[in-house]
XYZ file of C-alpha atoms in Angstrom:
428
model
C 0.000 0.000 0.000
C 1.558 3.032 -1.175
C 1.333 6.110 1.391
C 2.734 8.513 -0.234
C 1.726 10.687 -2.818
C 1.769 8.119 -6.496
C 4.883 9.047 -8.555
C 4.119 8.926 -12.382
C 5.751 9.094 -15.442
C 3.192 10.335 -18.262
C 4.468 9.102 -21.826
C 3.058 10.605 -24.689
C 5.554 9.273 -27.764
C 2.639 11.347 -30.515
C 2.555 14.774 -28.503
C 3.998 16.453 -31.980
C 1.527 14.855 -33.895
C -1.652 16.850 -35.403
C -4.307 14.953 -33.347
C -5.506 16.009 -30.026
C -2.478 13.745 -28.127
C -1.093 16.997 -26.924
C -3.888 18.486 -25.950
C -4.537 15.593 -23.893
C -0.927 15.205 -22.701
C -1.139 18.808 -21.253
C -4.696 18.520 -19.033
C -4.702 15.052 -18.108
C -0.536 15.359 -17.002
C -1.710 18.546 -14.756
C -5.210 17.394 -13.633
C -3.005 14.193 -12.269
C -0.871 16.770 -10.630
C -3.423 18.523 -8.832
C -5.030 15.512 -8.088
C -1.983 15.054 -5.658
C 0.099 12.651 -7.878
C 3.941 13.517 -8.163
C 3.822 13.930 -12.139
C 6.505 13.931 -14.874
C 5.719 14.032 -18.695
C 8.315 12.316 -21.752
C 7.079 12.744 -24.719
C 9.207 12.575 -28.307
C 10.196 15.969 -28.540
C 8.072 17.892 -26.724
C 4.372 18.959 -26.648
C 3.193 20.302 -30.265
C 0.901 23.238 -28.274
C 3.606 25.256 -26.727
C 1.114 25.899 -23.589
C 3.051 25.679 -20.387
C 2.369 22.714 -18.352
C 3.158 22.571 -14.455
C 4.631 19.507 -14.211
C 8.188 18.403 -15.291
C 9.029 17.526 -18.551
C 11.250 15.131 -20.701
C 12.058 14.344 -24.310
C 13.639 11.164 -25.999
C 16.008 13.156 -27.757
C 18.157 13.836 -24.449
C 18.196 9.806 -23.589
C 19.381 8.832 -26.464
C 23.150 8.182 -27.676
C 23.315 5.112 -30.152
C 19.813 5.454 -31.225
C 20.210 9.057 -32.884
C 20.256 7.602 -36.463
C 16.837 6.298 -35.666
C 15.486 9.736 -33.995
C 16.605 11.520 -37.131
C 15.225 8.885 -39.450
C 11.660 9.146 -37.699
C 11.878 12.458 -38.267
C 12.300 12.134 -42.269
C 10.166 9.499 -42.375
C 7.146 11.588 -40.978
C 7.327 13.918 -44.017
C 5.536 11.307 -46.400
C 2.360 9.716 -45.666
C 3.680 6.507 -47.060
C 6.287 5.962 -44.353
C 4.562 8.155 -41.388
C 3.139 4.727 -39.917
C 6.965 3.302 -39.932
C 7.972 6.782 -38.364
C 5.243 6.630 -35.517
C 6.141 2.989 -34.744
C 10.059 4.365 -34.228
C 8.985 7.253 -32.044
C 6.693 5.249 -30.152
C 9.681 2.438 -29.498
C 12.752 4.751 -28.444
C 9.970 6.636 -26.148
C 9.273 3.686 -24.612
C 12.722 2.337 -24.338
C 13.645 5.831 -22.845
C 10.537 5.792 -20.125
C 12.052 2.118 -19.356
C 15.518 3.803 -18.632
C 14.093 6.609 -16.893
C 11.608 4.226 -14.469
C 15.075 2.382 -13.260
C 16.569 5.780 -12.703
C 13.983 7.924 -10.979
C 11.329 5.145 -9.499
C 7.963 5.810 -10.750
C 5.169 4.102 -9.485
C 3.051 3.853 -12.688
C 4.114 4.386 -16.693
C 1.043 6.238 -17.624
C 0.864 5.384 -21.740
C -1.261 8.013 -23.660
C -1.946 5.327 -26.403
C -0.965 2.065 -26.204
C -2.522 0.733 -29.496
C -1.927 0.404 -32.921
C 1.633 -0.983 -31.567
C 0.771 -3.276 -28.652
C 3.233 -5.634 -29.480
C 6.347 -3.256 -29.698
C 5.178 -2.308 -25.551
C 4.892 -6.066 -24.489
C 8.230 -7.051 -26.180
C 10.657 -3.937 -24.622
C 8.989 -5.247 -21.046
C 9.742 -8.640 -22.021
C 13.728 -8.734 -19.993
C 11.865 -6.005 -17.485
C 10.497 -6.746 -14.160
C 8.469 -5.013 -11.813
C 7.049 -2.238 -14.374
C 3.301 -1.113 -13.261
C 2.178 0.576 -16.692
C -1.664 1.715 -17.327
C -1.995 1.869 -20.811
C -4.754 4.064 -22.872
C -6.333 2.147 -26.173
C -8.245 3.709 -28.118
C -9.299 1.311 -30.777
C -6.347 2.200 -33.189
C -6.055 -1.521 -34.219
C -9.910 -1.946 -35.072
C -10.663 1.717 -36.755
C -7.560 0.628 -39.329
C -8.797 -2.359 -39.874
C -12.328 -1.263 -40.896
C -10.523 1.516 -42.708
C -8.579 -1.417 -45.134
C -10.258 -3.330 -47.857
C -11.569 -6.658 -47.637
C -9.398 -7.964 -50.547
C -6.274 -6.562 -50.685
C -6.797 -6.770 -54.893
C -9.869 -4.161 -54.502
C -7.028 -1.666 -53.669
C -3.292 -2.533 -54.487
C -1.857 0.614 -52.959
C -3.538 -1.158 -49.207
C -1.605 -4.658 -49.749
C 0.898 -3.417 -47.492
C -0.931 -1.974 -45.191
C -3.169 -4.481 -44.167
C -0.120 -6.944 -44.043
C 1.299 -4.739 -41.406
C -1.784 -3.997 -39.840
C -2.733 -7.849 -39.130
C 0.942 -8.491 -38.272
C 0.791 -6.314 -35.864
C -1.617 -8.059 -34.405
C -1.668 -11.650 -34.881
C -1.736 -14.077 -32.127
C 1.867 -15.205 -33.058
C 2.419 -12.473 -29.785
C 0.348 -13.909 -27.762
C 3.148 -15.832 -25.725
C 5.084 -12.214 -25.308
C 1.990 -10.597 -23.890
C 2.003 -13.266 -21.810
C 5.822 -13.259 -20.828
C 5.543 -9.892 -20.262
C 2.172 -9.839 -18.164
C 3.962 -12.461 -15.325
C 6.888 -10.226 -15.183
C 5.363 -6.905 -14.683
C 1.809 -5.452 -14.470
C -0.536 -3.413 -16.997
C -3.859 -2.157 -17.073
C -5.525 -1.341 -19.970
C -7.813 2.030 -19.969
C -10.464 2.375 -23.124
C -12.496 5.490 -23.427
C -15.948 3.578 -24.117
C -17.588 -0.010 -23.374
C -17.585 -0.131 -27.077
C -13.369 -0.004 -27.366
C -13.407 -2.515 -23.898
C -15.791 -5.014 -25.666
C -13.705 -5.299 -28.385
C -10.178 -5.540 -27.187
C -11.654 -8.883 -24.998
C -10.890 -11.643 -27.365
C -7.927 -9.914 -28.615
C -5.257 -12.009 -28.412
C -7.231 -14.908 -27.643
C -8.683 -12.781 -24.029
C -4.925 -12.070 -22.921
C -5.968 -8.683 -21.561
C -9.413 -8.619 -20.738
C -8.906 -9.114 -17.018
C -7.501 -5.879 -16.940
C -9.282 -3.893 -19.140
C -11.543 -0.837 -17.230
C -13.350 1.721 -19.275
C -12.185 5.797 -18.338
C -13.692 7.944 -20.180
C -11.964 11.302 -21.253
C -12.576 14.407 -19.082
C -13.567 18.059 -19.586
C -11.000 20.948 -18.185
C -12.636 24.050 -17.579
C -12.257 27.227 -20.092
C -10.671 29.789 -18.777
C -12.652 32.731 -20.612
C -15.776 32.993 -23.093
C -16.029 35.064 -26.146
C -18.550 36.644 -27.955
C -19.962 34.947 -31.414
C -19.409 38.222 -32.960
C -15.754 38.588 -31.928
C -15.037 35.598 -32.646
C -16.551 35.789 -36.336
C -14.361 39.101 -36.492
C -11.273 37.032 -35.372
C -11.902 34.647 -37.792
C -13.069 37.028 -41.273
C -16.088 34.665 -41.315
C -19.952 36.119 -42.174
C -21.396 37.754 -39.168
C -25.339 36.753 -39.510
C -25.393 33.484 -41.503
C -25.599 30.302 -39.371
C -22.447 28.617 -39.455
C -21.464 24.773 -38.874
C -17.873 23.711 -37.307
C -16.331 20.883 -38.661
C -13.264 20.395 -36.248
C -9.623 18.289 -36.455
C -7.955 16.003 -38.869
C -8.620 13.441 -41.119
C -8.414 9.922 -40.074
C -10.537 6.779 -41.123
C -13.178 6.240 -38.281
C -14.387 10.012 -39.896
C -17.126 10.602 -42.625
C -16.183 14.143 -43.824
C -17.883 13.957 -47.219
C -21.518 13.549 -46.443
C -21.194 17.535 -44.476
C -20.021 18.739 -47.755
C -22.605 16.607 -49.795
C -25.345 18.393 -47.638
C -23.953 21.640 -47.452
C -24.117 21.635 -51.282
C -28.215 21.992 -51.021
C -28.265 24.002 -48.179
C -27.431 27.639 -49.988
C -27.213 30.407 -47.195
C -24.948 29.006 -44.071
C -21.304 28.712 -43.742
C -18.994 26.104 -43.023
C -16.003 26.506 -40.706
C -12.959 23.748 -40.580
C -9.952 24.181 -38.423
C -6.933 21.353 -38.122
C -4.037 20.148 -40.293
C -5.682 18.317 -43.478
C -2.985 16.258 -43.933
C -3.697 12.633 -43.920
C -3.508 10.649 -41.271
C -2.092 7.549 -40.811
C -3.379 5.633 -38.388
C -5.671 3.653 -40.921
C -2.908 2.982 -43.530
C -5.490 4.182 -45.911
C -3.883 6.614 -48.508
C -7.645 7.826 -50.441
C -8.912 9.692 -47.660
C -10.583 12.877 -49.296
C -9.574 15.820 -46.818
C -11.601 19.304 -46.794
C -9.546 21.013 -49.002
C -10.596 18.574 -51.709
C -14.049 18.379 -50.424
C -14.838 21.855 -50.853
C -13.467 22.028 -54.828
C -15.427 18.840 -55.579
C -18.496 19.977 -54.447
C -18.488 23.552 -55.540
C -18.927 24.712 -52.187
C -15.381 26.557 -51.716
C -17.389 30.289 -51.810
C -19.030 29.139 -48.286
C -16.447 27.280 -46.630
C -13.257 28.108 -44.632
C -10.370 25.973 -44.040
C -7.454 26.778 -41.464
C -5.182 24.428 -42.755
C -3.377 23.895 -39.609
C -2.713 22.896 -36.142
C -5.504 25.030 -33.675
C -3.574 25.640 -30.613
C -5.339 26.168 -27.461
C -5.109 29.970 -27.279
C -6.537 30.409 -30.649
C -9.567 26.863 -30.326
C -12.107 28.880 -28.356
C -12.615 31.328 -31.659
C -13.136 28.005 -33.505
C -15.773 26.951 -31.417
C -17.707 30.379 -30.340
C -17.870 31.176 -33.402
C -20.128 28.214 -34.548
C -23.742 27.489 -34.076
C -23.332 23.662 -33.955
C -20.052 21.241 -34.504
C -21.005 18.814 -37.608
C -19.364 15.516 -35.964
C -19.894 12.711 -38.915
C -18.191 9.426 -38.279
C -18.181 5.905 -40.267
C -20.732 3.328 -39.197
C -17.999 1.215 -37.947
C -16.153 3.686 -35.789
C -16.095 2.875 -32.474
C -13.642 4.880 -30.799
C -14.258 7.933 -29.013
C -14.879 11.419 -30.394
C -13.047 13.858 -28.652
C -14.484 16.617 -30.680
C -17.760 15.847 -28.377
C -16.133 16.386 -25.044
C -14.360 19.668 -26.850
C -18.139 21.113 -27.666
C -19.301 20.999 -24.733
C -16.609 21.776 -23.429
C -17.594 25.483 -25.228
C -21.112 24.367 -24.693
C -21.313 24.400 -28.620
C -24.858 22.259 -29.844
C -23.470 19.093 -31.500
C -25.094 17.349 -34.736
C -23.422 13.830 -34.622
C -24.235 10.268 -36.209
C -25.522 7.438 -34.565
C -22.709 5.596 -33.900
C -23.652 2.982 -31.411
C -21.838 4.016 -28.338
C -22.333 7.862 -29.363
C -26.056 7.783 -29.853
C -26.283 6.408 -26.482
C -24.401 9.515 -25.076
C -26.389 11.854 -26.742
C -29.636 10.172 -25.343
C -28.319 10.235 -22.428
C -27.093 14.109 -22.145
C -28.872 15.554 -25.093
C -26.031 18.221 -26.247
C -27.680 18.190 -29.860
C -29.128 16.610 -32.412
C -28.279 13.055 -34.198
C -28.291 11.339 -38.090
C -27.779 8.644 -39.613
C -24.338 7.660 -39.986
C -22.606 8.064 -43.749
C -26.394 9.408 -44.734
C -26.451 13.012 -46.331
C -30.212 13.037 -46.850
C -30.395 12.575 -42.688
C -27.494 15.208 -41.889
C -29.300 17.751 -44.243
C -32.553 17.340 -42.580
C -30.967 17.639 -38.928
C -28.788 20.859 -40.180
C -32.277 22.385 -41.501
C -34.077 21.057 -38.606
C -31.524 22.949 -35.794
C -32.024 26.078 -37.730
C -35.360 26.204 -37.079
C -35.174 25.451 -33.671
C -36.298 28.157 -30.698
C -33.574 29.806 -28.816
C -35.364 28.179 -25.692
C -34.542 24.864 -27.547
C -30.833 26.009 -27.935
C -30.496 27.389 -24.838
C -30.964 23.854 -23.279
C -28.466 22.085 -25.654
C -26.051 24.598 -24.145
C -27.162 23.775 -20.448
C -26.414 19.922 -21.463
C -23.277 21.021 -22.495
C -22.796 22.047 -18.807
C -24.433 18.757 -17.147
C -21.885 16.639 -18.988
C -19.010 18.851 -18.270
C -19.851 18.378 -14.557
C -20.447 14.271 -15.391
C -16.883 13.583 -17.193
C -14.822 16.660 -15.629
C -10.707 15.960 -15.811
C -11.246 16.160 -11.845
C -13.209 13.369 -11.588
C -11.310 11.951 -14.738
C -8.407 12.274 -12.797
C -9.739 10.883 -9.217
C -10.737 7.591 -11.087
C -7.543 7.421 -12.688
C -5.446 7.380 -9.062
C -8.370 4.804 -8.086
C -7.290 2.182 -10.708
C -3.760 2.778 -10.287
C -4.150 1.975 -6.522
C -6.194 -1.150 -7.181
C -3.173 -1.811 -10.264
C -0.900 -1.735 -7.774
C -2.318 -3.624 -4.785
């Protein structure tokens, strides 16, 4: 029974990457802190939002002597999306091999892993010679939104072949006995952000983990100031009276960008904001996914849509989202991770219109933030877009006081609190 305050090491090996990892790094890492956890941060090479962060921090590039070619070669291999898989799967080893070094030098209690999945394996085999390592490890249903992302038959789509090679070698059973190996030797719990993610990592590896998977979901941090709609539309050079959508982030497979743009094709007089880096990502291994830029041109909506083709940092996100009248959140039928972009809108108490994914249907029947469609259906998203603008403000004015029940539901207090709670029962 530990009696002091826990000592953790939070490892982030994607905090430079254009998804929300370093967001996440940066409130979860000091919501730990407060929490009264003794917290240190290692990441690749530091956080990609330059916000300052209250808690200690570390980067592989300072741990590293005979693995420099590799640390350089990640680098250059991030620049094409053809080898930015192969570039993650470097960063995320020498992180890992550095938060190995640093555990025998400084004696954390618990290896926090901010993402753990597509590259299970590569975790389970640097703790195979290790013993005594307590790690709690985030998944987020990498492994399964690639492989819905890939073709059935890797002859539909030549330029996948390779892709869904790696992708299933990645994650064959032939690991099994090193997830094994390395379970007896030191301890891990598993963290998913939804039932959905928990229920489907069971069987993997023929039920190797599922004792020791728990579901967390993310938490809310508190904004530290509002803005007005009409200085953030200023801020922005966006039209002042027509209603305008949000369409937040970048591309990845689990997300169904082209049925907003289908819609917004028949619905003439609103406005479409995007903000995030379009470049493709790569956790699917799929190489065809249509970002906004080319959304916008092939639908000949380009006159009523804006694009900020680029990382939104956290000074500049609250413009994004005061700006809008509703966050468009359209996801695959088959995605069953979780969407951050929710917990960011009401976050801003911003209405949500979001597709009835399973496990996301059932929060928004159970909080009622916005409105829902059907998943990959333009027809349904039009109607709901049309339908919200003829709602009452009486009817938005509760969406927005939603937004503040679920903030209070999945704050990164409580977040936080639960998180300490597993890692005393982990290490019990």
């Amino acid at each position: 029974m530990i009696t002091r305050p826990v000592k953790i090491l939070y490892v982030c090996p994607f905090a430079h990457d254009f998804a929300s990892y370093s967001f996440m790094a940066f409130h979860e890492g000091n919501a730990l802190s407060q929490a009264g956890a003794e917290v240190e941060l290692l990441t690749f090479k530091g956080l990609l939002d330059k916000a300052p962060m209250k808690i200690k921090q570390w980067t592989v590039r300072r741990h590293i002597t005979l693995s420099l070619p590799l640390y350089y070669l990640a680098n250059l291999m991030r620049k094409s999306r053809y080898t930015r898989m192969f570039a993650k799967l470097i960063e995320y080893s020498l992180t890992l091999m550095v938060a190995i070094r640093l555990k025998k030098k400084n004696n954390y209690d618990v290896l926090h892993l901010r993402e753990g999945d597509p590259f299970l394996f590569i975790l389970h085999l640097l703790n195979l010679p290790q013993r005594g390592n307590n790690w709690a490890v985030i998944l987020i249903g990498a492994e399964f939104i690639a492989q819905s992302s890939l073709q059935p038959s890797p002859w539909k789509n030549p330029k996948q072949f390779f892709g869904m090679v790696f992708i299933r070698a990645m994650n064959s059973n032939f690991w099994k006995p090193v997830f094994s190996r390395s379970s007896a030797r030191n301890k891990f719990v598993y963290l998913t952000e939804n039932e959905a993610i928990k229920n489907s990592y069971q069987p993997y590896m023929k039920g190797v983990l599922a004792r020791n998977i728990f579901c967390l979901p993310l938490g809310v941090n508190r904004i530290d100031k509002t803005i007005s709609k009409e200085e953030a539309r200023k801020y922005l050079g966006i039209p002042t009276e027509k209603p305008v959508f949000l369409c937040f982030g970048s591309p990845h497979a689990g997300k169904e960008w082209e049925a907003i743009y289908i819609a917004l094709k028949d619905i003439k007089d609103v406005f479409l904001l995007h903000g995030g880096n379009q470049r493709l990502d790569d956790r699917g291994l799929s190489l065809q996914l249509p970002n906004s830029l080319s959304l916008s041109e092939k639908y000949g909506v380009s006159d009523r849509v804006l694009i900020k083709d680029h990382y939104i940092s956290e000074e500049e996100k609250p413009y994004y989202f005061f700006a809008s009248d509703a966050i468009i959140l359209s996801y695959t039928r088959q995605f069953l991770s979780n969407a951050s972009s929710l917990w960011e809108a009401c976050r801003f108490e911003t209405p949500v219109i979001m597709s009835d994914n399973s496990q996301l249907k059932e929060i928004m029947d159970s909080y009622r933030p916005g409105l829902v469609f059907k998943a990959q259906d333009p027809d349904s998203l039009r109607e709901t877009m049309m339908r919200f603008m003829d709602l009452s403000p009486e009817e938005l004015l509760s969406f927005k006081e939603n937004c503040r029940g679920f903030n209070e539901e999945f704050s990164i207090n409580r977040w936080a609190k639960q998180c300490l709670l597993i890692y005393e029962d982990h290490l019990n």
